[in-house]
Amino acid sequence: MCGIVGYIGKGKALPILIDGLKRLQYRGYDSAGIAFQNGKGIEIYKTKGKIQDLQQILTYPLPHIRLGLGHTRWATHGAPSTQNAHPQSAGGVVVVHNGIIENYRELKSLLIAEGHEFSSDTDTEVIPQMISHHLKKGRSAIDAIKETAAALRGTYALGIICESHPDTLFAVKRGSPLVIALGEEEYFFASDIPALLPYTKKFIFLNDGHMCILKQSGLELKSLDSLKTLPVKDAVIEVDWTPSMAEKEGYDHFMLKEIYEQPKAVMDTLSEWIDDPPKLLDELGITDRIKHLRRLHIVGCGTSYHAGLVGRYIIEKFVRIPVTVDIASEYRYMDPIVTKGTLFITLTQSGETADTIAAQREAKEKGAPAFTICNVAGSTSTREADSVLYTRAGPEIGVASTKAFTAQLAALCLFGFALGIMKGRLTPVEIETLKSVLMDIPCLIRKALKTDAKMRKIAQTLVRAKGFLYLARGVNYPVALEGALKMKELSYVHAEGYPAGEMKHGPIALIEEGVPVVVLAPLDGLHEKILSNIEEVKARGGRVLAVTDSPAALTGKVDDLIVIPQAHPALSPFVNVVPLQLLAYHIAVTKGCNVDQPRNLAKSVTVE
Ligand code: AGP
């Protein structure tokens, strides 16, 4: 969950490393550090805190350095401190690491027995210690890295420099994401693409068990096990993301920008396939399986899991086949039953979430064809899945997921739509109606964004609330979960999403004078029922903030009324989620919380 970056080339390494680290800071921000070859040896600067703190300890003007690496940390082993910050070094070997070395205690004891002295509490320090150990025994740097990697258990993306190789940068990957970027007479590596978008559009996603040796004159890919040289040309992909996509572009926060980008994210995701949805199934290579398709099994984490839950309602409604949705961290250990005729779908923005990837592997091992809905081309889930449907949300930088959620809903609708057509579950009239209501969604989201100013005002009256309850029914129940998740992660207050009909079975006890209860009350088949739930909350003194497309029945009956545009009832989550994202955003801003980098979180959770 840490971010790593490396540079070698004709340019100025230090500003590039600092800039890359700033773009990676959403992955972790407990400490930061850089190391570089200065012509005489390796210099290391590191500190507890953020990249700004790191900048404070550098000497200006920054020297013109051609090779270096950097790290921004999300602490796992060892407290966030300068001593535990990366780079970690030993015997002229300097390493930045993203991942977890599970057997580090064992390796550390062995190294201590050999006389090595450790100076940090990190799992990472065993890596430079082991590499230097092998170097001292006369091994080449490549052999020393190979042997060290063979001894490591766990996950790692590593950047390595050695005093003995002042013109070389080594990158190694197993289990944690790492991209190599190719510029003109310059090469980079980083934990993800947005960190390097200002410099190039050409990337290689390093495979697990591969090493990349980068020099200014070129790069070489090798298998870590056999040290066999691998072809570079076929591995290069060109991305269509632009640098401005990874900038705030005048917004105060990435999250706010991304909330506002939702109409585009949904439109871009839909427009690729909406004219001919069955073509999508062809492209995914699953047309032949449709006849025997009995069940969909969707798996994801956090916001992606919530999108999967919404997808279940929509797909079951229009396709009439059962859909199961599981949390990836549970699925991977539940010894899942994979039946014939099941299509397994992972939902993941990053394509790097460790639990989701493990679940995908588990399903594949058990014989289910795995298909992923993902936002990042070339990421692990896309490389390992049998087929991929891309969400076109562009880079999502804010740790709290927003536009990825609505883009995932769009992808699930498209997929369900295509299945419904191919399975003959939709009449020609329904097909045309669905096409037009789907294409209307971006415009409806745009209208829902007009609730922004009102949500800001309401947020100011709710900053002192100690907890929130979010209630909804049917397809909007997962939106209540998502609204509560946004509130928890951004504002650090307890928030719970509940199916409104379940309130009487327990959570109603939480309601007392002034407790804020956010209720989604669209005009759908359950409208009357949700109105009754609102009465129940009001009768106990709760403060109701109702989000509705049908204000008539609620005027004067609730404390705050947020009116959103009317969508097709099955598609109302697209618009209902918008005011909930804005509410969490404005409460967090008003409380002075770090919106784009909430405490303890990281954007891609690449560890278990
Ligand atoms: C939500 O705001 C979070 N950032 C988190 O729950 C996220 O959705 C989850 O970690 C899954 O990430 P993924 O979609 O990249 O797999």
Coordinates of C-alpha atoms and ligand atoms in Angstrom, one line a residue:
M1 CA 0.0 0.0 0.0
C2 CA 3.1 2.2 0.0
G3 CA 4.1 4.1 -3.1
I4 CA 7.5 3.6 -4.8
V5 CA 9.1 5.5 -7.7
G6 CA 12.4 5.3 -9.5
Y7 CA 14.1 7.3 -12.2
I8 CA 17.2 6.9 -14.4
G9 CA 18.0 9.1 -17.4
K10 CA 19.1 12.3 -18.9
G11 CA 16.6 14.5 -16.9
K12 CA 16.7 15.7 -13.3
A13 CA 15.9 12.8 -11.1
L14 CA 15.1 14.6 -7.9
P15 CA 12.1 16.8 -9.0
I16 CA 10.8 13.8 -10.9
L17 CA 11.0 11.6 -7.8
I18 CA 9.4 14.2 -5.6
D19 CA 6.6 14.9 -8.1
G20 CA 6.0 11.1 -8.5
L21 CA 5.9 10.7 -4.7
K22 CA 3.3 13.5 -4.4
R23 CA 1.1 11.7 -6.9
L24 CA 1.6 8.4 -5.0
Q25 CA 0.9 9.9 -1.6
Y26 CA -2.7 8.6 -1.7
R27 CA -1.2 5.1 -1.3
G28 CA 0.3 6.0 2.1
Y29 CA 1.6 9.0 3.9
D30 CA 3.2 8.0 7.2
S31 CA 6.7 8.7 6.1
A32 CA 8.7 9.5 3.0
G33 CA 12.2 9.2 1.6
I34 CA 14.4 9.3 -1.4
A35 CA 17.9 7.9 -2.2
F36 CA 20.1 8.8 -5.2
Q37 CA 23.5 8.2 -6.7
N38 CA 25.5 11.4 -6.4
G39 CA 28.6 10.3 -8.3
K40 CA 30.5 9.3 -5.1
G41 CA 28.0 7.2 -3.4
I42 CA 24.4 7.0 -2.3
E43 CA 22.7 9.7 -0.4
I44 CA 19.5 9.0 1.6
Y45 CA 17.0 11.5 2.9
K46 CA 13.9 10.3 4.8
T47 CA 11.6 11.5 7.5
K48 CA 8.4 10.7 9.3
G49 CA 5.5 12.6 7.7
K50 CA 4.5 13.6 4.2
I51 CA 6.4 14.6 1.1
Q52 CA 6.3 18.2 2.2
D53 CA 8.2 17.2 5.3
L54 CA 10.7 15.4 3.1
Q55 CA 11.2 18.5 1.0
Q56 CA 12.0 20.4 4.1
I57 CA 15.1 18.3 4.8
L58 CA 16.5 18.5 1.2
T59 CA 19.3 20.9 0.3
Y60 CA 18.4 23.5 -2.3
P61 CA 19.1 24.0 -5.1
L62 CA 18.6 20.3 -5.7
P63 CA 21.6 18.8 -7.4
H64 CA 21.3 17.4 -10.9
I65 CA 21.1 13.7 -10.3
R66 CA 20.4 11.1 -12.9
L67 CA 19.4 8.1 -10.9
G68 CA 17.3 7.7 -7.7
L69 CA 14.3 6.2 -6.0
G70 CA 11.6 7.2 -3.6
H71 CA 9.0 5.9 -1.2
T72 CA 5.9 7.0 0.6
R73 CA 4.9 4.7 3.4
W74 CA 1.7 3.1 4.8
A75 CA 3.1 1.6 7.9
T76 CA 2.7 -2.2 8.4
H77 CA 5.7 -3.4 10.3
G78 CA 7.2 -0.8 12.6
A79 CA 5.8 2.5 13.7
P80 CA 5.7 5.5 11.4
S81 CA 9.1 7.0 12.2
T82 CA 12.2 8.3 10.4
Q83 CA 14.1 5.2 11.3
N84 CA 11.4 2.9 9.8
A85 CA 10.9 5.1 6.8
H86 CA 12.2 3.8 3.4
P87 CA 14.6 3.7 1.7
Q88 CA 16.0 1.0 3.9
S89 CA 19.7 0.3 3.4
A90 CA 22.6 -2.0 4.4
G91 CA 26.1 -2.4 3.1
G92 CA 25.8 -0.1 0.2
V93 CA 22.4 -1.5 -0.9
V94 CA 19.3 0.7 -0.8
V95 CA 15.8 -0.6 -1.2
V96 CA 12.3 0.8 -1.4
H97 CA 9.5 -1.7 -0.9
N98 CA 5.7 -1.9 -1.2
G99 CA 4.3 -5.1 0.3
I100 CA 4.9 -7.4 3.2
I101 CA 7.7 -9.9 3.8
E102 CA 5.9 -12.5 5.9
N103 CA 9.0 -14.5 6.9
Y104 CA 11.1 -11.5 7.8
R105 CA 11.5 -12.6 11.5
E106 CA 13.0 -15.9 10.4
L107 CA 15.3 -14.2 7.9
K108 CA 16.3 -11.5 10.4
S109 CA 17.4 -14.1 13.0
L110 CA 19.5 -15.8 10.4
L111 CA 21.2 -12.6 9.4
I112 CA 21.7 -11.5 13.0
A113 CA 23.3 -14.9 13.6
E114 CA 25.7 -14.0 10.7
G115 CA 26.6 -10.8 12.4
H116 CA 24.3 -8.3 10.6
E117 CA 23.1 -5.4 12.6
F118 CA 19.6 -4.0 12.1
S119 CA 18.5 -0.4 12.6
S120 CA 14.8 -0.5 11.9
D121 CA 11.7 -2.5 13.0
T122 CA 10.6 -3.0 9.4
D123 CA 10.2 -6.2 7.5
T124 CA 11.9 -4.5 4.5
E125 CA 15.3 -4.2 6.1
V126 CA 16.0 -7.9 5.6
I127 CA 16.1 -7.2 1.9
P128 CA 19.1 -4.9 1.6
Q129 CA 20.8 -6.9 4.4
M130 CA 20.4 -10.1 2.4
I131 CA 21.4 -8.6 -0.9
S132 CA 24.6 -7.1 0.6
H133 CA 25.3 -10.4 2.3
H134 CA 25.3 -12.1 -1.1
L135 CA 27.3 -9.3 -2.7
K136 CA 30.0 -9.6 -0.1
K137 CA 30.2 -13.3 -1.0
G138 CA 31.2 -12.2 -4.5
R139 CA 27.8 -12.7 -6.2
S140 CA 26.8 -10.3 -9.0
A141 CA 24.1 -7.8 -8.2
I142 CA 21.6 -9.7 -10.4
D143 CA 22.4 -13.0 -8.6
A144 CA 22.3 -11.4 -5.2
I145 CA 18.8 -10.0 -6.0
K146 CA 17.7 -13.3 -7.4
E147 CA 18.8 -15.3 -4.3
T148 CA 17.3 -12.7 -2.0
A149 CA 14.0 -12.8 -3.8
A150 CA 14.0 -16.6 -3.7
A151 CA 14.2 -16.4 0.1
L152 CA 11.4 -14.0 0.6
R153 CA 7.8 -15.0 1.4
G154 CA 5.1 -12.5 1.0
T155 CA 4.5 -9.7 -1.5
Y156 CA 6.8 -7.1 -2.8
A157 CA 7.5 -4.5 -5.4
L158 CA 11.1 -3.4 -4.9
G159 CA 13.3 -0.6 -6.2
I160 CA 16.9 -1.3 -5.6
I161 CA 20.2 0.7 -6.1
C162 CA 23.7 -0.4 -5.1
E163 CA 26.8 1.6 -4.5
S164 CA 28.6 -1.0 -6.6
H165 CA 26.4 -0.2 -9.6
P166 CA 26.1 3.6 -9.8
D167 CA 24.5 3.5 -13.3
T168 CA 21.8 0.9 -12.7
L169 CA 18.3 0.8 -11.2
F170 CA 16.7 -2.6 -10.4
A171 CA 13.0 -3.2 -10.1
V172 CA 11.5 -6.5 -8.9
K173 CA 7.9 -7.6 -8.4
R174 CA 6.0 -10.4 -6.8
G175 CA 2.4 -9.7 -5.7
S176 CA 2.5 -5.9 -5.4
P177 CA 1.9 -3.6 -8.4
L178 CA 4.8 -2.1 -10.3
V179 CA 4.9 -0.3 -13.7
I180 CA 7.9 0.5 -15.7
A181 CA 7.6 3.6 -17.9
L182 CA 9.6 4.3 -21.0
G183 CA 10.6 7.8 -22.0
E184 CA 13.2 9.3 -24.3
E185 CA 16.6 8.2 -23.0
E186 CA 14.9 7.9 -19.6
Y187 CA 13.1 5.2 -17.7
F188 CA 11.0 5.2 -14.6
F189 CA 9.2 2.8 -12.4
A190 CA 6.3 3.5 -10.0
S191 CA 3.5 1.8 -8.1
D192 CA 1.0 3.0 -10.6
I193 CA 0.5 4.9 -13.9
P194 CA -0.8 8.3 -12.7
A195 CA 2.5 8.9 -10.9
L196 CA 4.3 9.0 -14.3
L197 CA 1.7 10.4 -16.7
P198 CA 3.5 13.7 -17.1
Y199 CA 6.5 12.0 -18.6
T200 CA 5.2 9.2 -20.9
K201 CA 2.3 7.1 -22.1
K202 CA 4.3 4.0 -22.6
F203 CA 4.2 1.5 -19.8
I204 CA 5.2 -2.1 -19.0
F205 CA 3.3 -3.8 -16.2
L206 CA 6.0 -5.9 -14.6
N207 CA 4.8 -9.5 -14.1
D208 CA 5.1 -11.4 -10.8
G209 CA 8.5 -13.0 -10.6
H210 CA 10.1 -10.6 -13.0
M211 CA 13.0 -8.2 -12.7
C212 CA 13.7 -5.1 -14.7
I213 CA 17.3 -3.8 -15.0
L214 CA 17.2 -0.1 -16.0
K215 CA 20.1 1.8 -17.4
Q216 CA 20.1 5.1 -19.3
S217 CA 20.9 3.2 -22.4
G218 CA 18.0 0.8 -22.2
L219 CA 16.2 -1.7 -20.1
E220 CA 16.2 -5.5 -19.8
L221 CA 13.5 -7.7 -18.4
K222 CA 14.4 -11.0 -16.7
S223 CA 12.6 -13.9 -15.1
L224 CA 13.7 -13.9 -11.4
D225 CA 13.9 -17.7 -11.3
S226 CA 15.8 -18.5 -14.4
L227 CA 17.4 -15.1 -15.2
K228 CA 16.2 -15.7 -18.7
T229 CA 16.0 -12.5 -20.7
L230 CA 12.4 -11.7 -21.8
P231 CA 11.2 -9.7 -24.8
V232 CA 10.4 -6.0 -24.0
K233 CA 8.6 -4.9 -27.1
D234 CA 5.5 -7.1 -26.7
A235 CA 5.2 -6.0 -23.0
V236 CA 4.8 -2.3 -23.8
I237 CA 1.3 -0.8 -23.7
E238 CA 0.3 2.7 -24.5
V239 CA -2.3 4.3 -22.2
D240 CA -4.8 7.0 -23.3
W241 CA -4.9 8.8 -19.9
T242 CA -3.6 12.4 -20.0
P243 CA -1.6 14.2 -17.3
S244 CA -4.4 16.6 -16.5
M245 CA -6.5 13.6 -15.5
A246 CA -4.2 13.3 -12.5
E247 CA -4.4 17.0 -11.6
K248 CA -6.9 18.8 -9.4
E249 CA -7.7 21.2 -12.2
G250 CA -8.9 24.0 -9.9
Y251 CA -10.9 21.8 -7.5
D252 CA -10.0 22.0 -3.9
H253 CA -9.6 18.2 -3.7
F254 CA -9.3 15.3 -6.0
M255 CA -12.4 13.8 -4.4
L256 CA -14.5 16.8 -5.4
K257 CA -13.2 16.8 -8.9
E258 CA -13.9 13.1 -9.2
I259 CA -17.5 13.5 -7.9
Y260 CA -18.0 16.1 -10.7
E261 CA -16.4 13.8 -13.2
Q262 CA -19.1 11.2 -12.7
P263 CA -21.3 12.2 -15.7
K264 CA -18.3 11.7 -18.0
A265 CA -17.1 8.5 -16.3
V266 CA -20.5 7.0 -16.8
M267 CA -20.9 8.2 -20.4
D268 CA -17.4 7.1 -21.4
T269 CA -18.1 3.6 -19.9
L270 CA -21.5 3.3 -21.5
S271 CA -20.7 4.8 -24.9
E272 CA -18.3 2.1 -26.0
W273 CA -21.0 -0.6 -26.0
I274 CA -24.4 0.9 -25.7
D275 CA -25.2 0.8 -29.4
D276 CA -24.7 -2.9 -29.6
P277 CA -24.5 -4.5 -26.1
P278 CA -24.4 -8.1 -27.3
K279 CA -21.1 -7.2 -29.1
L280 CA -19.7 -6.7 -25.6
L281 CA -20.3 -10.4 -24.8
D282 CA -18.5 -11.3 -28.0
E283 CA -15.6 -9.1 -27.1
L284 CA -15.5 -10.7 -23.6
G285 CA -15.5 -14.1 -25.3
I286 CA -18.5 -15.4 -23.4
T287 CA -21.3 -15.4 -26.0
D288 CA -21.0 -19.2 -26.3
R289 CA -21.4 -19.6 -22.6
I290 CA -24.6 -17.6 -22.3
K291 CA -26.9 -20.5 -23.0
H292 CA -25.5 -22.5 -20.1
L293 CA -25.1 -19.5 -17.8
R294 CA -26.9 -20.3 -14.5
R295 CA -25.5 -17.8 -12.0
L296 CA -23.2 -14.8 -11.7
H297 CA -20.9 -14.5 -8.7
I298 CA -19.6 -11.0 -8.1
V299 CA -16.8 -10.3 -5.7
G300 CA -15.1 -7.0 -4.6
C301 CA -14.1 -4.9 -1.6
G302 CA -15.4 -1.7 -0.1
T303 CA -17.0 0.6 -2.6
S304 CA -16.6 -2.0 -5.3
Y305 CA -18.5 -4.5 -3.2
H306 CA -21.3 -2.0 -2.8
A307 CA -21.4 -1.5 -6.6
G308 CA -21.7 -5.3 -6.9
L309 CA -24.7 -5.3 -4.6
V310 CA -26.4 -2.7 -6.7
G311 CA -25.5 -4.8 -9.8
R312 CA -27.2 -7.8 -8.2
Y313 CA -30.6 -6.0 -8.0
I314 CA -30.3 -4.6 -11.5
I315 CA -29.1 -7.8 -13.2
E316 CA -31.6 -10.0 -11.4
K317 CA -34.4 -7.7 -12.4
F318 CA -33.6 -7.5 -16.1
V319 CA -31.9 -10.9 -16.7
R320 CA -33.7 -13.1 -14.1
I321 CA -30.7 -15.2 -13.3
P322 CA -29.4 -15.4 -9.7
V323 CA -26.5 -13.2 -8.7
T324 CA -24.5 -13.8 -5.6
V325 CA -22.3 -11.0 -4.2
D326 CA -19.4 -11.6 -1.8
I327 CA -16.8 -9.6 0.0
A328 CA -13.5 -10.7 -1.5
S329 CA -11.7 -11.1 1.8
E330 CA -14.4 -13.5 2.9
Y331 CA -14.8 -15.3 -0.4
R332 CA -11.1 -16.3 -0.6
Y333 CA -11.3 -18.2 2.6
M334 CA -14.8 -19.7 2.5
D335 CA -13.9 -22.7 0.4
P336 CA -16.4 -21.4 -2.2
I337 CA -18.6 -23.8 -4.1
V338 CA -18.1 -23.1 -7.8
T339 CA -20.8 -24.8 -9.8
K340 CA -20.9 -25.3 -13.6
G341 CA -22.6 -22.5 -15.3
T342 CA -21.3 -19.8 -12.9
L343 CA -19.6 -16.8 -14.3
F344 CA -17.3 -15.2 -11.7
I345 CA -16.9 -11.4 -11.8
T346 CA -14.4 -9.3 -9.9
L347 CA -15.1 -5.6 -9.5
T348 CA -12.1 -3.5 -8.8
Q349 CA -11.1 0.1 -9.5
S350 CA -7.4 -0.5 -9.2
G351 CA -7.2 -4.1 -10.3
E352 CA -4.6 -4.5 -7.5
T353 CA -6.6 -5.2 -4.4
A354 CA -4.9 -8.2 -2.8
D355 CA -8.1 -9.8 -1.5
T356 CA -10.0 -9.4 -4.8
I357 CA -7.1 -10.8 -6.8
A358 CA -6.8 -13.8 -4.4
A359 CA -10.6 -14.4 -4.8
Q360 CA -10.2 -14.3 -8.5
R361 CA -7.4 -16.8 -8.4
E362 CA -9.4 -19.0 -6.0
A363 CA -12.4 -19.0 -8.4
K364 CA -10.2 -19.7 -11.4
E365 CA -8.5 -22.6 -9.6
K366 CA -12.0 -24.0 -8.9
G367 CA -12.8 -23.9 -12.6
A368 CA -15.0 -20.8 -12.9
P369 CA -14.2 -18.5 -15.9
A370 CA -13.2 -15.2 -14.3
F371 CA -14.1 -11.9 -15.8
T372 CA -13.1 -8.6 -14.2
I373 CA -14.6 -5.1 -14.4
C374 CA -11.7 -2.8 -13.8
N375 CA -10.6 0.7 -14.3
V376 CA -6.8 0.3 -14.8
A377 CA -5.6 -1.3 -18.0
G378 CA -2.8 -3.7 -17.5
S379 CA -3.4 -4.1 -13.7
T380 CA -3.1 -7.6 -12.1
S381 CA -6.8 -8.4 -12.2
T382 CA -7.0 -7.6 -15.9
R383 CA -3.9 -9.6 -16.7
E384 CA -5.1 -12.7 -14.8
A385 CA -8.8 -12.6 -15.8
D386 CA -10.1 -14.5 -18.7
S387 CA -11.8 -11.3 -20.0
V388 CA -12.0 -7.7 -19.0
L389 CA -14.7 -5.0 -19.2
Y390 CA -13.1 -1.6 -18.6
T391 CA -14.7 1.2 -16.7
R392 CA -13.7 4.4 -18.3
A393 CA -13.5 6.6 -15.2
G394 CA -9.9 7.8 -15.8
P395 CA -7.4 7.8 -12.9
E396 CA -9.1 8.0 -9.5
I397 CA -6.7 9.7 -7.1
G398 CA -8.9 10.5 -4.0
V399 CA -8.7 7.6 -1.6
A400 CA -12.5 7.7 -1.2
S401 CA -13.9 6.1 -4.3
T402 CA -16.6 8.0 -6.1
K403 CA -16.5 8.1 -9.9
A404 CA -15.2 4.5 -10.0
F405 CA -18.4 3.5 -8.2
T406 CA -20.8 5.0 -10.7
A407 CA -18.6 3.8 -13.6
Q408 CA -18.9 0.3 -12.1
L409 CA -22.7 0.6 -12.0
A410 CA -22.6 1.7 -15.6
A411 CA -20.5 -1.4 -16.5
L412 CA -22.8 -3.7 -14.6
C413 CA -25.8 -2.2 -16.3
L414 CA -24.2 -2.7 -19.7
F415 CA -23.3 -6.2 -18.9
G416 CA -26.8 -7.0 -17.5
F417 CA -28.3 -5.3 -20.5
A418 CA -26.3 -7.4 -22.9
L419 CA -27.2 -10.6 -21.0
G420 CA -30.8 -9.7 -21.0
I421 CA -30.8 -9.2 -24.7
M422 CA -28.9 -12.4 -25.4
K423 CA -31.0 -14.5 -23.1
G424 CA -34.2 -13.1 -24.7
R425 CA -35.4 -11.6 -21.5
L426 CA -36.0 -8.1 -22.9
T427 CA -38.6 -7.1 -25.6
P428 CA -37.5 -4.8 -28.4
V429 CA -39.4 -2.0 -26.7
E430 CA -37.7 -2.6 -23.4
I431 CA -34.4 -2.7 -25.1
E432 CA -35.0 0.8 -26.7
T433 CA -36.3 2.2 -23.4
L434 CA -33.4 0.9 -21.4
K435 CA -30.9 2.3 -23.9
S436 CA -32.4 5.7 -23.6
V437 CA -32.8 5.7 -19.8
L438 CA -29.2 4.6 -19.5
M439 CA -27.9 7.3 -21.8
D440 CA -29.9 9.8 -19.7
I441 CA -28.0 8.9 -16.6
P442 CA -25.0 11.3 -17.1
C443 CA -27.4 14.2 -17.5
L444 CA -29.3 13.2 -14.3
I445 CA -26.1 12.9 -12.4
R446 CA -25.2 16.4 -13.6
K447 CA -28.5 17.6 -12.2
A448 CA -27.9 15.8 -8.9
L449 CA -24.6 17.6 -8.6
K450 CA -26.7 20.8 -8.2
T451 CA -27.4 19.6 -4.6
D452 CA -23.8 20.6 -3.8
A453 CA -24.4 24.0 -2.3
K454 CA -27.3 22.7 -0.1
M455 CA -25.3 19.7 1.0
R456 CA -22.5 22.1 2.1
K457 CA -24.9 24.1 4.2
I458 CA -26.5 21.0 5.8
A459 CA -23.0 19.6 6.4
Q460 CA -22.2 22.7 8.6
T461 CA -25.1 21.8 10.8
L462 CA -24.0 18.2 11.2
V463 CA -20.3 18.5 11.9
R464 CA -20.8 17.7 15.6
A465 CA -22.9 14.6 15.0
K466 CA -21.5 11.6 16.8
G467 CA -23.0 9.1 14.4
F468 CA -25.1 8.7 11.3
L469 CA -27.7 6.1 10.2
Y470 CA -28.3 5.6 6.5
L471 CA -31.5 3.9 5.5
A472 CA -32.8 2.7 2.2
R473 CA -34.6 -0.2 0.6
G474 CA -34.1 -2.4 -2.5
V475 CA -31.6 -1.3 -5.1
N476 CA -30.7 1.7 -2.9
Y477 CA -29.8 -0.3 0.2
P478 CA -26.2 -0.7 -1.1
V479 CA -26.2 3.1 -1.7
A480 CA -27.0 3.5 2.0
L481 CA -23.9 1.3 2.8
E482 CA -21.8 3.4 0.4
G483 CA -23.0 6.7 1.9
A484 CA -22.1 5.4 5.4
L485 CA -18.7 4.2 4.2
K486 CA -17.9 7.6 2.7
M487 CA -18.9 9.3 6.0
K488 CA -16.7 6.9 8.1
E489 CA -13.6 7.0 6.0
L490 CA -13.6 10.8 5.4
S491 CA -15.0 12.2 8.7
Y492 CA -14.0 9.6 11.2
V493 CA -17.5 9.4 12.7
H494 CA -19.4 6.2 13.0
A495 CA -22.0 5.7 10.3
E496 CA -24.1 2.7 9.6
G497 CA -26.0 1.8 6.4
Y498 CA -29.1 -0.4 7.0
P499 CA -32.0 -1.8 5.0
A500 CA -34.8 0.4 6.3
G501 CA -37.1 -2.6 6.9
E502 CA -34.5 -4.1 9.2
M503 CA -34.4 -1.0 11.4
K504 CA -37.0 -2.3 13.8
H505 CA -34.9 -5.4 14.4
G506 CA -32.2 -3.5 16.3
P507 CA -30.8 -0.2 15.0
I508 CA -34.0 1.7 15.9
A509 CA -32.6 1.6 19.5
L510 CA -29.9 4.0 18.3
I511 CA -32.4 6.7 17.5
E512 CA -32.8 9.5 20.0
E513 CA -33.3 13.3 19.9
G514 CA -31.2 14.8 17.1
V515 CA -29.5 11.6 15.7
P516 CA -29.0 12.2 12.0
V517 CA -30.7 9.6 9.8
V518 CA -30.1 9.9 6.1
V519 CA -33.0 8.3 4.2
L520 CA -33.1 7.5 0.5
A521 CA -36.7 7.8 -0.6
P522 CA -37.1 7.6 -4.3
L523 CA -40.5 7.2 -5.9
D524 CA -40.4 3.4 -6.5
G525 CA -42.4 0.5 -5.5
L526 CA -41.2 0.8 -1.9
H527 CA -41.9 4.5 -1.5
E528 CA -44.8 4.1 0.9
K529 CA -42.8 1.8 3.1
I530 CA -39.9 4.1 3.3
L531 CA -42.3 6.9 4.2
S532 CA -43.4 4.8 7.2
N533 CA -39.8 4.3 8.2
I534 CA -39.3 8.0 8.2
E535 CA -42.3 8.4 10.5
E536 CA -40.8 5.8 12.8
V537 CA -37.5 7.8 13.0
K538 CA -39.3 11.1 13.5
A539 CA -41.5 9.6 16.2
R540 CA -38.3 8.9 18.2
G541 CA -36.7 12.3 17.7
G542 CA -34.3 11.5 14.9
R543 CA -33.2 14.2 12.6
V544 CA -34.2 13.1 9.1
L545 CA -32.3 14.1 5.9
A546 CA -34.4 12.7 3.1
V547 CA -33.1 12.4 -0.5
T548 CA -35.9 12.0 -2.9
D549 CA -37.1 12.6 -6.5
S550 CA -40.6 13.0 -5.2
P551 CA -40.8 15.8 -2.6
A552 CA -44.5 16.2 -2.3
A553 CA -45.1 13.5 0.3
L554 CA -42.1 14.6 2.4
T555 CA -42.4 18.4 2.5
G556 CA -42.8 19.5 6.1
K557 CA -42.2 16.0 7.4
V558 CA -38.4 15.9 7.5
D559 CA -35.7 18.1 8.7
D560 CA -33.8 18.4 5.5
L561 CA -35.2 17.6 2.1
I562 CA -32.8 17.0 -0.9
V563 CA -34.5 16.8 -4.2
I564 CA -32.8 14.9 -6.9
P565 CA -33.9 14.2 -10.5
Q566 CA -36.1 11.3 -11.2
A567 CA -34.4 8.3 -12.7
H568 CA -35.7 4.9 -13.8
P569 CA -36.3 3.3 -10.4
A570 CA -33.8 0.5 -11.0
L571 CA -31.2 3.0 -11.9
S572 CA -31.8 5.5 -9.1
P573 CA -28.5 4.6 -7.3
F574 CA -26.6 6.6 -9.9
V575 CA -28.3 9.8 -8.7
N576 CA -28.9 8.9 -5.0
V577 CA -25.3 8.3 -4.3
V578 CA -24.3 11.9 -5.4
P579 CA -25.7 13.9 -2.4
L580 CA -24.3 11.2 -0.1
Q581 CA -20.8 11.6 -1.5
L582 CA -21.2 15.4 -1.2
L583 CA -22.4 15.2 2.4
A584 CA -19.5 13.2 3.5
Y585 CA -17.1 15.4 1.5
H586 CA -18.4 18.7 3.0
I587 CA -18.6 17.3 6.6
A588 CA -14.9 16.2 6.2
V589 CA -13.9 19.6 4.8
T590 CA -15.7 21.5 7.6
K591 CA -14.1 19.3 10.2
G592 CA -10.7 20.0 8.7
C593 CA -10.1 16.3 7.8
N594 CA -7.7 15.3 5.1
V595 CA -10.2 14.5 2.4
D596 CA -8.0 13.0 -0.3
Q597 CA -5.8 11.1 2.2
P598 CA -7.9 10.0 5.1
R599 CA -6.0 8.7 8.1
N600 CA -5.0 5.0 8.2
L601 CA -6.2 4.4 4.6
A602 CA -4.5 3.8 1.3
K603 CA -6.0 3.8 -2.2
S604 CA -5.0 0.4 -3.3
V605 CA -5.0 -2.2 -0.6
T606 CA -2.3 -4.5 -1.9
V607 CA -1.8 -6.3 1.4
E608 CA -4.1 -8.7 3.2
Ligands
AGP1 C1 -13.7 3.3 -0.7 O1 -13.9 4.7 -0.7 C2 -12.4 2.8 -0.6 N1 -11.4 3.5 -1.2 C3 -12.3 1.3 -0.7 O2 -13.4 0.7 0.0 C4 -12.1 0.6 -2.1 O3 -13.3 0.7 -2.8 C5 -11.7 -0.8 -1.9 O4 -10.4 -0.8 -1.3 C6 -11.6 -1.6 -3.2 O5 -10.7 -1.1 -4.1 P1 -10.6 -1.5 -5.6 O6 -11.9 -1.1 -6.2 O7 -9.5 -0.8 -6.2 O8 -10.5 -3.0 -5.6

